[in-house]
Every structure is written in C-alpha cells, then in structure tokens.
Tab-separated table of C-alpha atoms and ligand atoms in Angstrom:
chain	number	residue	atom	x	y	z
A	1	MET	CA	-20.174	-11.090	23.786
A	2	ALA	CA	-22.200	-9.798	20.835
A	3	VAL	CA	-25.866	-8.992	21.200
A	4	THR	CA	-28.093	-11.041	18.881
A	5	MET	CA	-31.705	-10.494	17.903
A	6	ARG	CA	-34.408	-13.099	17.413
A	7	LYS	CA	-38.183	-13.348	17.172
A	8	TYR	CA	-40.525	-14.160	20.053
A	9	GLU	CA	-41.434	-17.835	20.081
A	10	GLY	CA	-43.928	-18.338	22.891
A	11	VAL	CA	-44.770	-17.983	26.543
A	12	ARG	CA	-41.280	-18.977	27.680
A	13	ASP	CA	-39.993	-15.873	25.924
A	14	LEU	CA	-42.587	-13.751	27.717
A	15	ARG	CA	-41.040	-14.985	30.970
A	16	ALA	CA	-37.587	-13.961	29.691
A	17	MET	CA	-38.941	-10.506	28.781
A	18	GLN	CA	-40.489	-10.242	32.252
A	19	GLU	CA	-37.105	-11.141	33.736
A	20	LEU	CA	-35.595	-8.055	32.071
A	21	THR	CA	-38.575	-5.926	33.086
A	22	GLN	CA	-38.225	-7.040	36.694
A	23	ARG	CA	-34.443	-6.618	36.686
A	24	VAL	CA	-34.554	-2.958	35.570
A	25	TRP	CA	-37.869	-1.980	37.218
A	26	SER	CA	-38.190	1.413	38.883
A	27	LEU	CA	-40.823	4.111	39.032
A	28	ALA	CA	-38.985	5.741	36.115
A	29	ASP	CA	-39.860	2.817	33.837
A	30	PRO	CA	-43.292	2.321	32.252
A	31	HIS	CA	-43.388	-1.504	32.329
A	32	HIS	CA	-44.186	-4.020	35.066
A	33	VAL	CA	-44.131	-7.817	34.895
A	34	GLY	CA	-47.928	-7.797	35.153
A	35	ASP	CA	-48.631	-5.495	32.254
A	36	LEU	CA	-46.603	-7.758	29.969
A	37	ALA	CA	-48.727	-10.754	30.986
A	38	TRP	CA	-51.979	-8.807	30.697
A	39	GLY	CA	-50.997	-7.200	27.384
A	40	ARG	CA	-50.007	-10.486	25.824
A	41	PHE	CA	-52.852	-12.707	27.038
A	42	MET	CA	-55.929	-10.572	27.656
A	43	PHE	CA	-57.126	-11.168	24.086
A	44	PRO	CA	-57.163	-14.478	22.184
A	45	ALA	CA	-53.841	-15.352	20.553
A	46	GLU	CA	-54.764	-14.283	17.020
A	47	GLN	CA	-55.610	-10.759	18.182
A	48	ALA	CA	-52.463	-10.381	20.240
A	49	ASP	CA	-50.125	-11.795	17.642
A	50	TRP	CA	-48.031	-8.687	17.208
A	51	PRO	CA	-44.398	-8.902	16.227
A	52	ILE	CA	-42.072	-9.140	19.213
A	53	ALA	CA	-38.286	-9.221	19.033
A	54	LEU	CA	-35.775	-10.069	21.749
A	55	TRP	CA	-32.150	-8.972	21.915
A	56	GLU	CA	-29.933	-11.323	23.905
A	57	ASP	CA	-26.442	-11.204	25.300
A	58	ASP	CA	-25.117	-14.640	26.156
A	59	GLY	CA	-28.649	-16.037	26.360
A	60	ARG	CA	-29.973	-13.253	28.597
A	61	VAL	CA	-32.602	-10.827	27.265
A	62	VAL	CA	-31.204	-7.268	27.317
A	63	ALA	CA	-33.939	-5.635	25.237
A	64	TRP	CA	-37.349	-6.440	23.864
A	65	ALA	CA	-39.646	-4.636	21.465
A	66	TRP	CA	-43.315	-5.308	20.892
A	67	ALA	CA	-44.997	-3.683	17.915
A	68	GLN	CA	-48.736	-3.249	17.712
A	69	LEU	CA	-48.896	-2.488	14.030
A	70	PRO	CA	-49.575	-0.285	12.259
A	71	ASP	CA	-47.988	2.324	14.462
A	72	ASP	CA	-47.386	1.570	18.159
A	73	LEU	CA	-44.184	0.255	19.733
A	74	ARG	CA	-43.479	-0.797	23.313
A	75	LEU	CA	-39.892	-1.351	24.198
A	76	GLN	CA	-37.638	-2.117	27.130
A	77	ILE	CA	-33.895	-1.809	27.048
A	78	ASP	CA	-31.325	-2.606	29.710
A	79	PRO	CA	-29.617	0.761	30.436
A	80	ALA	CA	-26.258	-1.061	30.461
A	81	TYR	CA	-26.594	-1.263	26.630
A	82	PRO	CA	-26.682	2.366	25.420
A	83	GLY	CA	-26.333	1.368	21.748
A	84	LEU	CA	-29.507	-0.690	21.710
A	85	PRO	CA	-32.220	2.004	21.415
A	86	ALA	CA	-31.010	2.795	17.883
A	87	GLU	CA	-31.014	-0.888	16.929
A	88	VAL	CA	-34.519	-1.417	18.305
A	89	LEU	CA	-35.795	1.636	16.431
A	90	ASP	CA	-34.217	0.280	13.228
A	91	TRP	CA	-36.232	-2.912	13.693
A	92	PHE	CA	-39.422	-0.885	14.158
A	93	ASP	CA	-38.646	1.310	11.120
A	94	GLU	CA	-38.353	-1.757	8.972
A	95	LEU	CA	-41.736	-3.047	10.155
A	96	ALA	CA	-43.533	0.280	9.921
A	97	GLY	CA	-42.296	1.055	6.415
A	98	ASP	CA	-43.614	4.429	5.244
A	99	GLY	CA	-46.412	4.564	7.851
A	100	THR	CA	-46.772	6.801	10.899
A	101	ARG	CA	-45.108	5.446	14.011
A	102	GLU	CA	-45.715	6.202	17.691
A	103	ILE	CA	-43.901	5.438	20.918
A	104	ASN	CA	-45.098	6.410	24.413
A	105	PRO	CA	-42.214	6.650	26.890
A	106	LEU	CA	-42.543	8.016	30.395
A	107	ASP	CA	-41.293	11.555	30.813
A	108	ALA	CA	-38.508	10.224	33.062
A	109	GLN	CA	-37.052	7.990	30.292
A	110	ASN	CA	-34.487	10.457	29.045
A	111	ASP	CA	-32.467	7.863	27.101
A	112	VAL	CA	-35.463	6.742	25.049
A	113	ARG	CA	-36.750	10.298	24.539
A	114	GLU	CA	-33.338	11.454	23.318
A	115	ALA	CA	-33.082	8.522	20.913
A	116	LEU	CA	-36.543	9.376	19.544
A	117	LEU	CA	-35.785	13.068	19.066
A	118	LYS	CA	-32.575	12.140	17.243
A	119	ARG	CA	-34.591	9.946	14.857
A	120	GLY	CA	-37.025	12.731	14.001
A	121	TYR	CA	-39.882	11.759	16.324
A	122	GLU	CA	-41.785	14.727	17.779
A	123	PRO	CA	-43.888	14.997	20.944
A	124	VAL	CA	-47.634	15.381	20.254
A	125	ASP	CA	-49.875	18.046	21.887
A	126	ASP	CA	-50.399	18.111	25.640
A	127	ASP	CA	-54.137	17.360	25.371
A	128	ALA	CA	-53.620	14.105	23.417
A	129	PRO	CA	-54.444	10.883	25.328
A	130	PHE	CA	-51.771	9.834	27.831
A	131	PHE	CA	-51.397	7.611	30.882
A	132	ALA	CA	-50.824	9.060	34.352
A	133	HIS	CA	-48.796	6.703	36.523
A	134	HIS	CA	-49.886	6.712	40.179
A	135	VAL	CA	-48.428	5.098	43.296
A	136	ARG	CA	-49.668	4.377	46.806
A	137	GLU	CA	-47.874	2.893	49.815
A	138	LEU	CA	-49.883	0.140	51.515
A	139	ASP	CA	-49.296	0.906	55.193
A	140	ASP	CA	-52.421	3.000	55.821
A	141	LEU	CA	-55.135	1.347	53.730
A	142	PRO	CA	-58.716	2.120	54.724
A	143	ASP	CA	-61.088	-0.823	55.024
A	144	PRO	CA	-63.427	-1.495	52.102
A	145	VAL	CA	-67.058	-0.538	52.652
A	146	LEU	CA	-69.764	-2.344	50.672
A	147	PRO	CA	-73.506	-1.815	50.312
A	148	GLU	CA	-75.649	-4.382	52.139
A	149	GLY	CA	-75.816	-7.787	50.465
A	150	PHE	CA	-72.620	-7.321	48.417
A	151	THR	CA	-69.434	-9.229	49.279
A	152	ALA	CA	-65.831	-8.844	48.135
A	153	ARG	CA	-63.681	-11.920	47.663
A	154	ALA	CA	-60.829	-13.326	45.614
A	155	VAL	CA	-61.544	-15.437	42.550
A	156	ARG	CA	-61.474	-19.124	43.556
A	157	GLY	CA	-60.375	-20.678	40.286
A	158	VAL	CA	-61.810	-21.809	36.969
A	159	GLU	CA	-65.217	-22.336	38.618
A	160	ASP	CA	-65.483	-18.514	38.634
A	161	LEU	CA	-64.266	-18.057	35.069
A	162	ASP	CA	-67.647	-17.421	33.380
A	163	ARG	CA	-68.709	-14.733	35.852
A	164	ARG	CA	-65.207	-13.270	35.953
A	165	VAL	CA	-65.184	-12.810	32.181
A	166	ALA	CA	-68.788	-11.539	32.203
A	167	VAL	CA	-68.009	-8.691	34.606
A	168	HIS	CA	-64.982	-7.670	32.562
A	169	GLN	CA	-66.988	-7.687	29.323
A	170	ALA	CA	-69.844	-5.697	30.895
A	171	ALA	CA	-67.516	-3.089	32.396
A	172	TRP	CA	-65.679	-2.500	29.144
A	173	ASN	CA	-68.701	-3.031	26.880
A	174	SER	CA	-66.539	-5.359	24.830
A	175	THR	CA	-66.277	-9.088	24.180
A	176	LYS	CA	-62.589	-8.999	23.237
A	177	VAL	CA	-61.542	-10.655	26.495
A	178	THR	CA	-62.938	-14.183	26.251
A	179	ARG	CA	-63.314	-17.249	28.438
A	180	GLU	CA	-60.455	-18.805	26.482
A	181	SER	CA	-58.105	-15.832	26.787
A	182	TYR	CA	-58.818	-15.244	30.474
A	183	GLY	CA	-58.432	-18.963	31.201
A	184	THR	CA	-54.989	-18.838	29.595
A	185	LEU	CA	-54.115	-15.622	31.436
A	186	MET	CA	-54.823	-17.359	34.742
A	187	THR	CA	-51.980	-19.794	34.016
A	188	VAL	CA	-49.407	-17.091	33.238
A	189	TRP	CA	-46.860	-15.804	35.757
A	190	PRO	CA	-47.380	-13.790	37.960
A	191	TYR	CA	-51.181	-14.230	37.971
A	192	ARG	CA	-52.575	-15.291	41.361
A	193	THR	CA	-56.239	-15.965	42.126
A	194	GLY	CA	-55.599	-14.454	45.572
A	195	LEU	CA	-54.997	-11.058	43.944
A	196	ASP	CA	-57.888	-11.243	41.458
A	197	TRP	CA	-60.804	-9.712	43.378
A	198	VAL	CA	-64.484	-9.397	42.635
A	199	VAL	CA	-67.570	-8.001	44.299
A	200	GLU	CA	-70.441	-10.452	44.235
A	201	ALA	CA	-73.921	-8.900	44.081
A	202	PRO	CA	-76.923	-10.253	46.024
A	203	ASN	CA	-78.172	-11.900	42.799
A	204	GLY	CA	-74.870	-13.808	42.383
A	205	HIS	CA	-73.540	-11.662	39.528
A	206	PHE	CA	-70.018	-10.390	39.724
A	207	ALA	CA	-70.553	-6.631	39.813
A	208	SER	CA	-67.011	-5.251	39.981
A	209	ASN	CA	-63.429	-6.488	39.717
A	210	CYS	CA	-59.838	-5.522	40.432
A	211	LEU	CA	-56.871	-7.585	39.269
A	212	ILE	CA	-53.455	-7.000	40.835
A	213	TRP	CA	-50.153	-8.321	39.480
A	214	TYR	CA	-47.425	-8.733	42.088
A	215	ASP	CA	-43.714	-8.237	41.520
A	216	ASP	CA	-42.351	-9.839	44.688
A	217	VAL	CA	-38.772	-8.677	44.095
A	218	HIS	CA	-39.699	-5.000	44.255
A	219	ARG	CA	-42.744	-5.660	46.438
A	220	VAL	CA	-44.901	-3.646	44.081
A	221	GLY	CA	-48.323	-4.596	42.727
A	222	LEU	CA	-49.779	-3.272	39.494
A	223	ILE	CA	-53.543	-2.761	39.343
A	224	GLU	CA	-54.678	-3.798	35.847
A	225	PRO	CA	-57.580	-3.751	35.131
A	226	VAL	CA	-60.525	-2.497	37.225
A	227	GLY	CA	-64.137	-2.433	36.081
A	228	THR	CA	-67.716	-2.243	37.346
A	229	ASP	CA	-70.733	-3.519	35.422
A	230	PRO	CA	-72.738	-0.389	34.378
A	231	GLU	CA	-75.754	-1.834	36.218
A	232	PHE	CA	-73.856	-1.413	39.517
A	233	ARG	CA	-71.933	1.838	39.088
A	234	ARG	CA	-71.621	4.654	41.622
A	235	LEU	CA	-72.281	2.331	44.550
A	236	GLY	CA	-68.692	2.471	45.760
A	237	LEU	CA	-67.952	-1.020	44.410
A	238	ALA	CA	-64.783	-0.202	42.440
A	239	ARG	CA	-63.352	1.583	45.437
A	240	ALA	CA	-64.261	-1.327	47.721
A	241	VAL	CA	-62.934	-4.066	45.420
A	242	CYS	CA	-59.655	-2.201	44.900
A	243	LEU	CA	-59.193	-1.673	48.632
A	244	ALA	CA	-59.948	-5.340	49.316
A	245	ALA	CA	-57.431	-6.402	46.669
A	246	LEU	CA	-54.842	-3.942	48.029
A	247	HIS	CA	-55.232	-5.453	51.515
A	248	ALA	CA	-54.570	-8.870	49.967
A	249	LEU	CA	-51.512	-7.438	48.222
A	250	ALA	CA	-50.185	-6.114	51.550
A	251	GLU	CA	-50.792	-9.520	53.156
A	252	ALA	CA	-48.827	-11.150	50.331
A	253	GLY	CA	-45.851	-8.896	51.175
A	254	GLY	CA	-46.524	-5.918	48.910
A	255	GLU	CA	-45.324	-2.524	50.084
A	256	ARG	CA	-46.828	-0.366	47.366
A	257	ALA	CA	-49.137	-0.411	44.403
A	258	ILE	CA	-49.086	1.383	41.073
A	259	VAL	CA	-51.862	2.056	38.588
A	260	CYS	CA	-51.773	3.794	35.217
A	261	PRO	CA	-55.133	5.337	34.272
A	262	ARG	CA	-55.635	7.800	31.448
A	263	GLY	CA	-54.523	11.253	32.561
A	264	ASP	CA	-56.057	13.422	29.830
A	265	ALA	CA	-59.309	15.315	30.246
A	266	ALA	CA	-61.203	13.054	27.826
A	267	TYR	CA	-61.220	10.080	30.281
A	268	PRO	CA	-61.233	11.494	33.834
A	269	VAL	CA	-63.194	8.955	35.945
A	270	PRO	CA	-60.578	6.251	36.721
A	271	GLN	CA	-58.089	8.885	37.844
A	272	GLU	CA	-60.731	10.275	40.253
A	273	LEU	CA	-61.327	6.782	41.587
A	274	TYR	CA	-57.633	6.097	42.316
A	275	ARG	CA	-56.835	9.535	43.720
A	276	GLY	CA	-59.847	9.143	46.014
A	277	MET	CA	-58.113	6.032	47.412
A	278	GLY	CA	-54.871	7.863	48.128
A	279	PHE	CA	-52.915	7.206	44.913
A	280	ARG	CA	-50.641	10.086	43.855
A	281	PRO	CA	-49.297	10.782	40.343
A	282	TYR	CA	-45.546	10.346	39.798
A	283	GLY	CA	-45.136	10.336	36.034
A	284	ARG	CA	-46.891	10.457	32.702
A	285	THR	CA	-46.449	9.005	29.271
A	286	ARG	CA	-46.028	11.230	26.260
A	287	THR	CA	-46.585	10.199	22.674
A	288	TYR	CA	-43.717	10.730	20.233
A	289	ARG	CA	-44.729	10.475	16.594
A	290	ARG	CA	-42.907	10.330	13.332
B	1	COA	C1	-64.098	3.526	36.551
B	1	COA	C2	-65.102	2.540	37.113
B	1	COA	C3	-64.351	1.250	37.469
B	1	COA	C4	-65.736	3.120	38.387
B	1	COA	O1	-66.574	2.117	38.960
B	1	COA	P1	-67.668	2.442	40.093
B	1	COA	O2	-67.925	1.169	40.830
B	1	COA	O3	-68.823	3.119	39.492
B	1	COA	O4	-66.865	3.468	41.029
B	1	COA	P2	-67.190	3.826	42.563
B	1	COA	O5	-68.679	3.874	42.760
B	1	COA	O6	-66.423	2.944	43.474
B	1	COA	O7	-66.616	5.309	42.627
B	1	COA	C5	-65.472	5.657	43.400
B	1	COA	C6	-65.062	7.065	43.027
B	1	COA	O8	-64.689	7.124	41.656
B	1	COA	C7	-65.103	8.388	41.092
B	1	COA	N1	-66.162	8.149	40.099
B	1	COA	C8	-66.713	6.960	39.759
B	1	COA	N2	-67.577	7.131	38.747
B	1	COA	C9	-67.579	8.443	38.445
B	1	COA	C10	-68.254	9.228	37.473
B	1	COA	N3	-69.111	8.662	36.598
B	1	COA	N4	-67.987	10.544	37.423
B	1	COA	C11	-67.121	11.109	38.279
B	1	COA	N5	-66.434	10.415	39.236
B	1	COA	C12	-66.668	9.100	39.302
B	1	COA	C13	-65.679	9.180	42.246
B	1	COA	O9	-64.607	9.893	42.823
B	1	COA	C14	-66.160	8.072	43.154
B	1	COA	O10	-66.236	8.474	44.485
B	1	COA	P3	-67.618	9.153	45.026
B	1	COA	O11	-68.738	8.257	44.576
B	1	COA	O12	-67.412	9.183	46.504
B	1	COA	O13	-67.705	10.490	44.358
B	1	COA	C15	-66.249	2.257	36.097
B	1	COA	O14	-66.779	3.479	35.663
B	1	COA	C16	-65.818	1.416	34.895
B	1	COA	O15	-65.860	0.191	34.938
B	1	COA	N6	-65.411	2.075	33.782
B	1	COA	C17	-64.985	1.376	32.557
B	1	COA	C18	-63.703	0.636	32.772
B	1	COA	C19	-62.559	1.566	33.242
B	1	COA	O16	-62.370	2.664	32.731
B	1	COA	N7	-61.781	1.083	34.242
B	1	COA	C20	-60.661	1.801	34.799
B	1	COA	C21	-59.439	1.613	33.961
B	1	COA	S1	-57.953	2.215	34.680
C-alpha cells in the first residue's frame, strides 16, 4: 500500500496523530500524547494554526509533521517506514523556502539525526537552549506538604476555569492562554480534571498548578505545565502541587512520570524543582539548524 500525504483537518486528526505517538512511544522519543494536546490547544486557534501534514498508509497515520513557521518543525515517524524522514523534510523545505530551519530531536533519535545531517543540518552550540527530559517512578512518592491555610485539590470543572486560567497567566506573565483556549483544551483527549491540580490560597486565589497528561497504555504521565503565581513563590507550592498530582496519577494507574524542563544554564529553576522531587534526566534535545 502506498503512503499518501494530506493536510490536518481538525481535532479528529489530532487524535490520529496521538494514536501514532502512543503506538511508538518510548523514552527515546520526544513526544507524548499530552504534549500534542497541550501544544495544539493551549493558545486560541488562530495562534496555533500552524501547518500540519499527515502521512497515511491504508488510513493509518504513519508520520506527522507540525511546522511552527518560520523555522521550527516537530515530527513523528513510525520507524517501520525508513523512507519517510526524507519525505517529511521535503515537505518542510518547501514551506520554509530560503529561510533558516530548525529541528530539535532527542539525542537518542539516531534515525532523525542521521537524516538531518545528510540534508546539511548542523547541531548548534552546547549552551543553546535545550530541553532536558526527566523521569520518575511513582512507587516512593513523598507526601505533599503545604503552608497553613493552603489546600491542594484537582480542578472540579468549568466552574474553576477563570481561576485556573488566572494562575497560568500569572505564572507565565502572559495572557496567551485564554479562558476560551483552556476551555477547549479541557475537552481534548487525554485531559482529565482529576489530573489537573491546583493549590488554593487562603484568599481563594489559585496560587500554583500542575497539569498531568496520562498515557494509560504505557502508564506514563507527562507533567505539562507547572506554574506558581509570583505572589506565592518559594513557599513550596509547586513542589506540593506536583506531588499531589503525581499521587493522583499513581492512583489512576500510572507507573511513572516524565517532565521536560529547559536544561540549559539560562533557565535553571524548573530543573531544580523536578530534581528536588526525585526526577532524573534521561535525555536531551539538541537543535539542528540549516
Ligand atoms: C518554577 C516555578 C513553578 C517554581 O514555583 P515555586 O512554587 O516558587 O517553587 P517551590 O517553592 O515549590 O520550590 C521548590 C524547589 O524548586 C527550586 N526553586 C524554586 N524557585 C527557585 C529559585 N527562584 N531559584 C532557585 N531554585 C528555585 C528549589 O529547589 C526549591 O526547593 P527549596 O525551596 O527547598 O530550595 C515558578 O518559578 C514558576 O511558575 N516559573 C514560571 C513558569 C515555569 O517556568 N514553570 C516550569 C516549566 S517546566
């Protein structure tokens, strides 16, 4: 059967892309079903409307590519189709035209790295921004500890939407995630309110949050994202909300969690936070540029 390519048409295609991501998932792969959902829906549709292409064999997605123009490409290719990396890179070349282009595979993705080197991409310096992938098993989780008057709990539903969006916006000092986009995100697989945790402050504000996405086939949760309102930092809230969410993940059947903070020296705090909770690095991304 010949492989055919077509454009992304909507959320049903995201589910088909997630099916490939779940099918080929391992610690050697940079994608997780949750980061596709988060990446696609965290911002309102017009801001996330980047070209996406799907390659199918007999109706089943065997590769996808997602270009954040002008220069960044995410891609996932079923290893059973060794000819596809070249085809996907052709698609990206056509989009990028004469501009610079960048791709950020994990160091363990030898097939992608080889394809990039063959096409004239070169690795950038070691001190450039990169993501450090971390993992933690869930069998020995410490209990969360909160300052007096603060409580950790899962989001209950749309009645929490305003405060849920407010804590995200405060933590990131950005209004790009909106009530509309987060409301949509909450309807997208595999979002679960039971894995979307917040710390509520004595004044009723949400002070900190940790969202976990659960892949129940591999029993692995992805933490994405975590944030604490600057008014409440250094109180141990991020640590507590993550631990509370990780306990919920274990109760849902999860055996381990992964998280992918920046690993370069320019953005050290999140990595400190996760390592302090027992996460250990297992891989890093590296930017290849042409
Ligand atoms: C990263 C962030 C979530 C930490 O929130 P927080 O509630 O202040 O963190 P905690 O008080 O729970 O700190 C837990 C540990 O993280 C590390 N940490 C947190 N803030 C730190 C800082 N400013 N400098 C150094 N280490 C820090 C420490 O190891 C700390 O443990 P300690 O207090 O025992 O030393 C917060 O700074 C934030 O929202 N940043 C912007 C969003 C972001 O980068 N999120 C993470 C993306 S992966």
